[in-house]
């Protein structure tokens, strides 16, 4: 399905690497940029939870405790370019190069490129540009809906290729990083149609997935300049035929959710957490629909629980993060008296 990637690997050194702990996109790409683990750079998710307000705030590009390799290289007069890399919003100035921010960018009305004049180039390539391609994924009702989802995912691959190649030609740098989000979205949304053990159950979807990866293979071939005369446009370094080091890296692997432990389900079973009633959940969903997209993205991450009947909770709806005691005097709806904190924590 991916002959260009296969050819690349035959001439490459490669292997299976461990991801970060937690193996989360925000944590892992920050480690990629800083060379430090999440305990040192301080990022474990795209958002940070404040228990005193019961609110999440997004980690912006300046939230890491450690310096990005883009900044460090720039200080040493090494030109750098970054396209769609997570946690690069808002884009920050680098001495010689560019940044196009990633999927945390709310829209094209805000500043999403550095330098600012790159904005016109990007919008010239894609006038209807948007950032979070996961929002394009519609409910999987039938094969037609699945096909439309694959087509939209392919459009995001097209966009990355066009911007990366344009920058290679018009803004050549010593280091270019291009981030592909589409594979991550597909695996999250449709893993069983990618997994060889289950994908054969629907030949139409299996073929659509193969077409998606064929398009990614074409993108790799063109962006890396591997197998065609167009590779002469791959001017990563000024001055001709200097050798180029090409690297492909993933922030985490993927697989079935079988065996995944959801902490809040355990806390609910053990009597520490009470979820919202069906009516309260419906009211909450309705209120989210009335919010602007950036506010909705933050508020949708808040836990739907009855705080007056909850003693402990994992703040994030997913499986990563920290367990908090709903402490009276600290939390806005705290019910655990300070003198009971130790015993609740121990239990």
XYZ file of C-alpha atoms in Angstrom:
347
model
C 0.000 0.000 0.000
C 2.896 2.404 0.767
C 5.822 1.633 -1.595
C 7.578 4.981 -1.046
C 7.627 4.457 2.719
C 8.766 0.847 2.246
C 11.620 1.976 0.018
C 12.560 4.658 2.546
C 12.659 2.091 5.378
C 14.862 -0.303 3.411
C 17.595 2.332 3.412
C 16.878 3.594 6.942
C 17.520 2.757 10.564
C 14.237 2.234 12.378
C 12.525 0.487 15.249
C 9.725 0.623 17.780
C 10.284 3.352 20.379
C 8.620 3.872 23.729
C 6.260 6.813 23.948
C 6.174 9.229 26.859
C 4.368 8.632 30.134
C 1.558 9.445 29.645
C 1.540 8.488 25.934
C -0.463 11.595 25.080
C 0.018 13.787 22.006
C 0.626 17.028 23.910
C 3.094 15.396 26.285
C 4.925 13.467 23.578
C 5.414 16.258 21.038
C 6.602 18.571 23.817
C 9.168 15.903 24.707
C 10.123 15.716 21.025
C 10.711 19.461 20.975
C 12.512 19.732 24.323
C 14.281 16.406 24.855
C 12.739 16.175 28.346
C 10.064 13.949 29.843
C 6.652 15.318 30.929
C 7.701 15.486 34.569
C 10.381 18.001 33.595
C 8.625 20.040 30.912
C 5.297 20.040 32.799
C 2.862 19.179 29.975
C 0.637 16.100 30.319
C -2.326 17.228 28.181
C -3.437 20.065 25.921
C -5.202 21.599 28.906
C -4.388 22.346 32.537
C -6.975 21.865 35.276
C -7.485 24.414 38.054
C -9.291 22.704 40.966
C -10.075 26.028 42.651
C -12.196 27.103 39.642
C -13.117 23.708 38.146
C -11.950 25.068 34.825
C -9.543 23.971 32.138
C -7.233 26.350 30.331
C -5.273 25.516 27.198
C -1.512 25.151 27.354
C -0.206 27.634 24.820
C 3.183 27.565 23.100
C 4.826 29.260 26.096
C 3.577 26.843 28.761
C 6.488 24.386 28.700
C 9.175 24.752 31.376
C 11.804 23.673 28.831
C 13.085 25.429 25.719
C 12.001 24.216 22.267
C 14.625 22.933 19.842
C 13.249 25.473 17.350
C 14.244 28.295 19.693
C 17.609 26.761 20.554
C 18.597 26.192 16.924
C 17.388 29.652 15.969
C 19.678 31.174 18.592
C 22.562 29.320 16.919
C 21.599 30.728 13.499
C 20.094 27.471 12.223
C 16.999 28.198 10.141
C 13.858 26.222 11.103
C 10.318 25.733 9.820
C 7.381 24.065 11.585
C 4.011 23.235 9.986
C 0.937 22.256 12.075
C 3.007 20.910 14.982
C 0.850 20.668 18.146
C 1.407 23.171 20.942
C 2.895 25.810 18.644
C -0.041 28.208 19.057
C 0.318 31.081 19.248
C 3.327 30.964 16.906
C 6.444 32.526 18.360
C 9.171 34.433 16.523
C 12.282 32.581 15.423
C 15.297 34.303 13.932
C 15.324 32.700 10.481
C 12.395 30.514 9.475
C 8.674 30.127 10.018
C 5.899 28.529 12.084
C 2.376 27.580 10.988
C 0.507 26.751 14.201
C -1.392 23.513 14.787
C -4.883 22.254 15.542
C -5.296 24.262 18.768
C -5.566 27.376 16.571
C -9.184 28.603 16.831
C -9.523 30.030 13.298
C -7.737 31.971 10.557
C -8.765 35.349 12.008
C -6.115 35.040 14.726
C -2.381 35.169 14.144
C -1.407 31.638 13.095
C 1.888 32.172 11.225
C 5.281 33.579 12.074
C 6.280 35.675 10.226
C 2.870 37.192 9.587
C 3.319 37.500 5.819
C 3.345 33.672 5.564
C -0.372 33.877 6.380
C -1.083 35.152 2.840
C 0.848 32.229 1.339
C -1.106 29.674 3.389
C -4.501 31.221 2.664
C -3.536 31.453 -1.020
C -2.937 27.699 -0.991
C -6.123 27.009 0.998
C -8.627 29.910 1.152
C -11.040 27.822 3.275
C -8.275 26.804 5.671
C -9.171 25.499 9.122
C -7.126 23.673 11.709
C -8.846 20.919 13.693
C -9.634 18.324 11.052
C -11.203 16.098 13.705
C -14.196 18.466 13.615
C -14.803 17.315 10.016
C -15.446 13.718 11.055
C -19.182 13.039 10.860
C -21.150 10.318 12.631
C -20.400 6.896 11.171
C -23.880 5.914 9.965
C -23.053 3.939 6.818
C -20.381 3.302 4.197
C -21.175 6.568 2.401
C -20.520 8.594 5.567
C -17.307 6.651 6.131
C -16.221 7.414 2.560
C -16.859 11.125 3.066
C -14.776 11.038 6.258
C -11.888 9.429 4.389
C -12.165 11.999 1.593
C -11.977 14.848 4.136
C -8.979 13.226 5.815
C -7.262 13.022 2.421
C -7.914 16.742 1.906
C -5.912 17.451 5.083
C -3.036 15.374 3.667
C -3.226 17.397 0.444
C -3.040 20.620 2.435
C 0.033 19.557 4.419
C 1.834 18.507 1.240
C 1.087 21.761 -0.570
C 2.235 23.948 2.327
C 5.376 21.879 2.999
C 6.481 21.869 -0.646
C 5.641 25.567 -1.060
C 7.825 26.435 1.933
C 10.664 24.250 0.639
C 10.622 26.220 -2.608
C 9.933 29.721 -1.337
C 11.319 29.665 2.242
C 14.072 27.014 2.367
C 15.358 26.209 5.857
C 17.891 23.846 7.405
C 15.228 22.009 9.458
C 11.611 21.544 8.390
C 9.053 19.751 10.593
C 5.692 18.812 9.033
C 3.038 17.278 11.285
C 0.327 14.972 9.910
C -2.782 14.793 12.114
C -4.943 12.700 9.800
C -3.577 9.259 10.775
C -4.188 9.924 14.460
C -7.802 10.949 13.760
C -8.445 7.873 11.619
C -7.080 5.489 14.238
C -9.102 7.122 17.013
C -12.324 7.200 15.017
C -12.103 4.005 12.981
C -9.489 1.669 14.412
C -11.351 -1.542 13.539
C -11.256 -0.656 9.832
C -7.471 -0.222 10.037
C -6.660 -3.292 12.140
C -5.907 -6.300 9.934
C -7.790 -8.603 12.331
C -11.109 -6.784 11.935
C -10.873 -4.685 8.761
C -11.738 -7.553 6.407
C -15.326 -7.527 7.695
C -16.115 -4.648 5.307
C -14.297 -4.636 1.974
C -15.556 -1.163 1.019
C -14.138 0.451 4.156
C -10.935 -1.539 3.961
C -10.364 -0.225 0.436
C -11.120 3.345 1.549
C -8.517 3.041 4.309
C -5.979 1.706 1.802
C -6.644 4.672 -0.494
C -6.051 6.998 2.450
C -2.640 5.471 3.147
C -1.756 5.432 -0.546
C -2.307 9.207 -0.549
C -0.084 9.576 2.530
C 2.586 7.559 0.713
C 2.418 9.993 -2.205
C 2.745 12.885 0.232
C 5.815 11.325 1.888
C 7.358 10.754 -1.538
C 6.854 14.367 -2.576
C 7.706 16.129 0.691
C 10.839 14.018 1.116
C 11.713 14.217 -2.589
C 12.422 10.495 -2.743
C 11.693 9.065 -6.181
C 11.119 11.719 -8.805
C 12.890 14.509 -10.629
C 10.862 16.974 -8.579
C 13.184 16.162 -5.684
C 15.457 18.914 -7.012
C 13.012 21.344 -5.392
C 13.928 19.872 -2.002
C 16.233 22.741 -1.036
C 16.457 22.255 2.722
C 19.888 23.890 2.714
C 21.045 26.781 0.623
C 24.013 25.945 -1.523
C 23.063 22.963 -3.630
C 23.429 19.278 -2.909
C 24.146 19.158 0.808
C 22.926 15.900 2.301
C 19.515 15.874 3.943
C 18.640 13.777 6.990
C 15.013 12.604 6.791
C 13.175 11.405 9.893
C 9.677 9.967 10.362
C 8.432 9.716 13.932
C 5.111 9.017 15.678
C 4.217 10.311 19.132
C 2.473 7.068 20.172
C 1.243 3.815 18.719
C -2.342 2.723 18.389
C -4.566 -0.241 19.070
C -7.845 -1.483 20.458
C -9.283 0.039 23.640
C -9.807 -3.450 25.097
C -8.337 -3.488 28.588
C -8.217 0.291 28.967
C -9.034 1.412 32.508
C -11.249 4.482 32.968
C -10.496 5.799 36.441
C -13.774 7.673 36.879
C -15.738 4.477 36.189
C -13.854 2.835 39.046
C -14.420 5.841 41.327
C -18.127 5.697 40.465
C -18.301 1.965 41.214
C -16.529 2.534 44.522
C -18.932 5.313 45.556
C -16.561 8.284 45.300
C -18.176 9.849 42.217
C -21.780 10.413 41.089
C -22.437 11.256 37.410
C -24.997 13.812 36.281
C -28.549 12.637 35.725
C -29.767 12.122 32.155
C -31.695 15.410 32.302
C -28.695 17.368 33.586
C -26.493 15.814 30.898
C -28.950 16.849 28.176
C -29.081 20.405 29.572
C -25.294 20.548 29.600
C -25.056 19.391 25.978
C -27.567 22.061 24.966
C -25.647 24.802 26.770
C -22.421 23.730 25.032
C -24.091 24.188 21.649
C -24.776 27.852 22.446
C -21.085 28.638 23.122
C -18.428 29.840 20.722
C -16.175 27.054 19.437
C -13.069 27.946 21.470
C -15.097 28.201 24.707
C -16.965 24.998 23.840
C -13.692 23.127 23.267
C -12.582 23.991 26.802
C -15.920 23.545 28.578
C -16.642 20.207 26.892
C -13.665 18.781 28.764
C -15.243 19.502 32.138
C -16.445 16.473 34.008
C -20.255 15.868 34.030
C -20.694 14.903 37.693
C -22.904 15.825 40.642
C -20.366 17.722 42.730
C -22.527 17.632 45.860
C -22.206 13.819 45.807
C -18.633 13.434 44.558
C -15.638 12.986 46.859
C -12.912 12.203 44.310
C -12.533 12.456 40.546
C -10.122 12.359 37.652
C -10.536 15.846 36.177
C -9.979 14.788 32.562
C -12.762 12.879 30.845
C -10.176 10.527 29.300
C -7.732 8.266 31.127
C -4.758 10.556 31.784
C -4.261 13.153 34.470
C -4.494 13.355 38.242
C -7.123 12.257 40.755
C -8.387 15.147 42.913
C -10.194 15.060 46.245
C -13.258 17.365 46.146
C -11.908 19.342 49.101
C -14.033 21.826 51.006
C -12.389 25.251 51.068
C -10.411 24.653 47.884
C -12.968 23.442 45.343
C -16.011 25.580 44.485
C -18.371 22.711 45.422
C -16.088 20.901 47.869
C -17.699 18.394 50.249
C -14.715 16.631 51.881
C -13.709 18.395 55.126
C -9.957 19.061 55.407
C -9.700 16.747 58.423
C -10.980 13.847 56.243
C -8.634 14.523 53.337
C -6.003 11.982 54.366
C -8.502 9.179 54.955
C -10.290 9.775 51.634
C -6.982 9.883 49.811
C -5.866 6.642 51.474
C -9.140 4.882 50.585
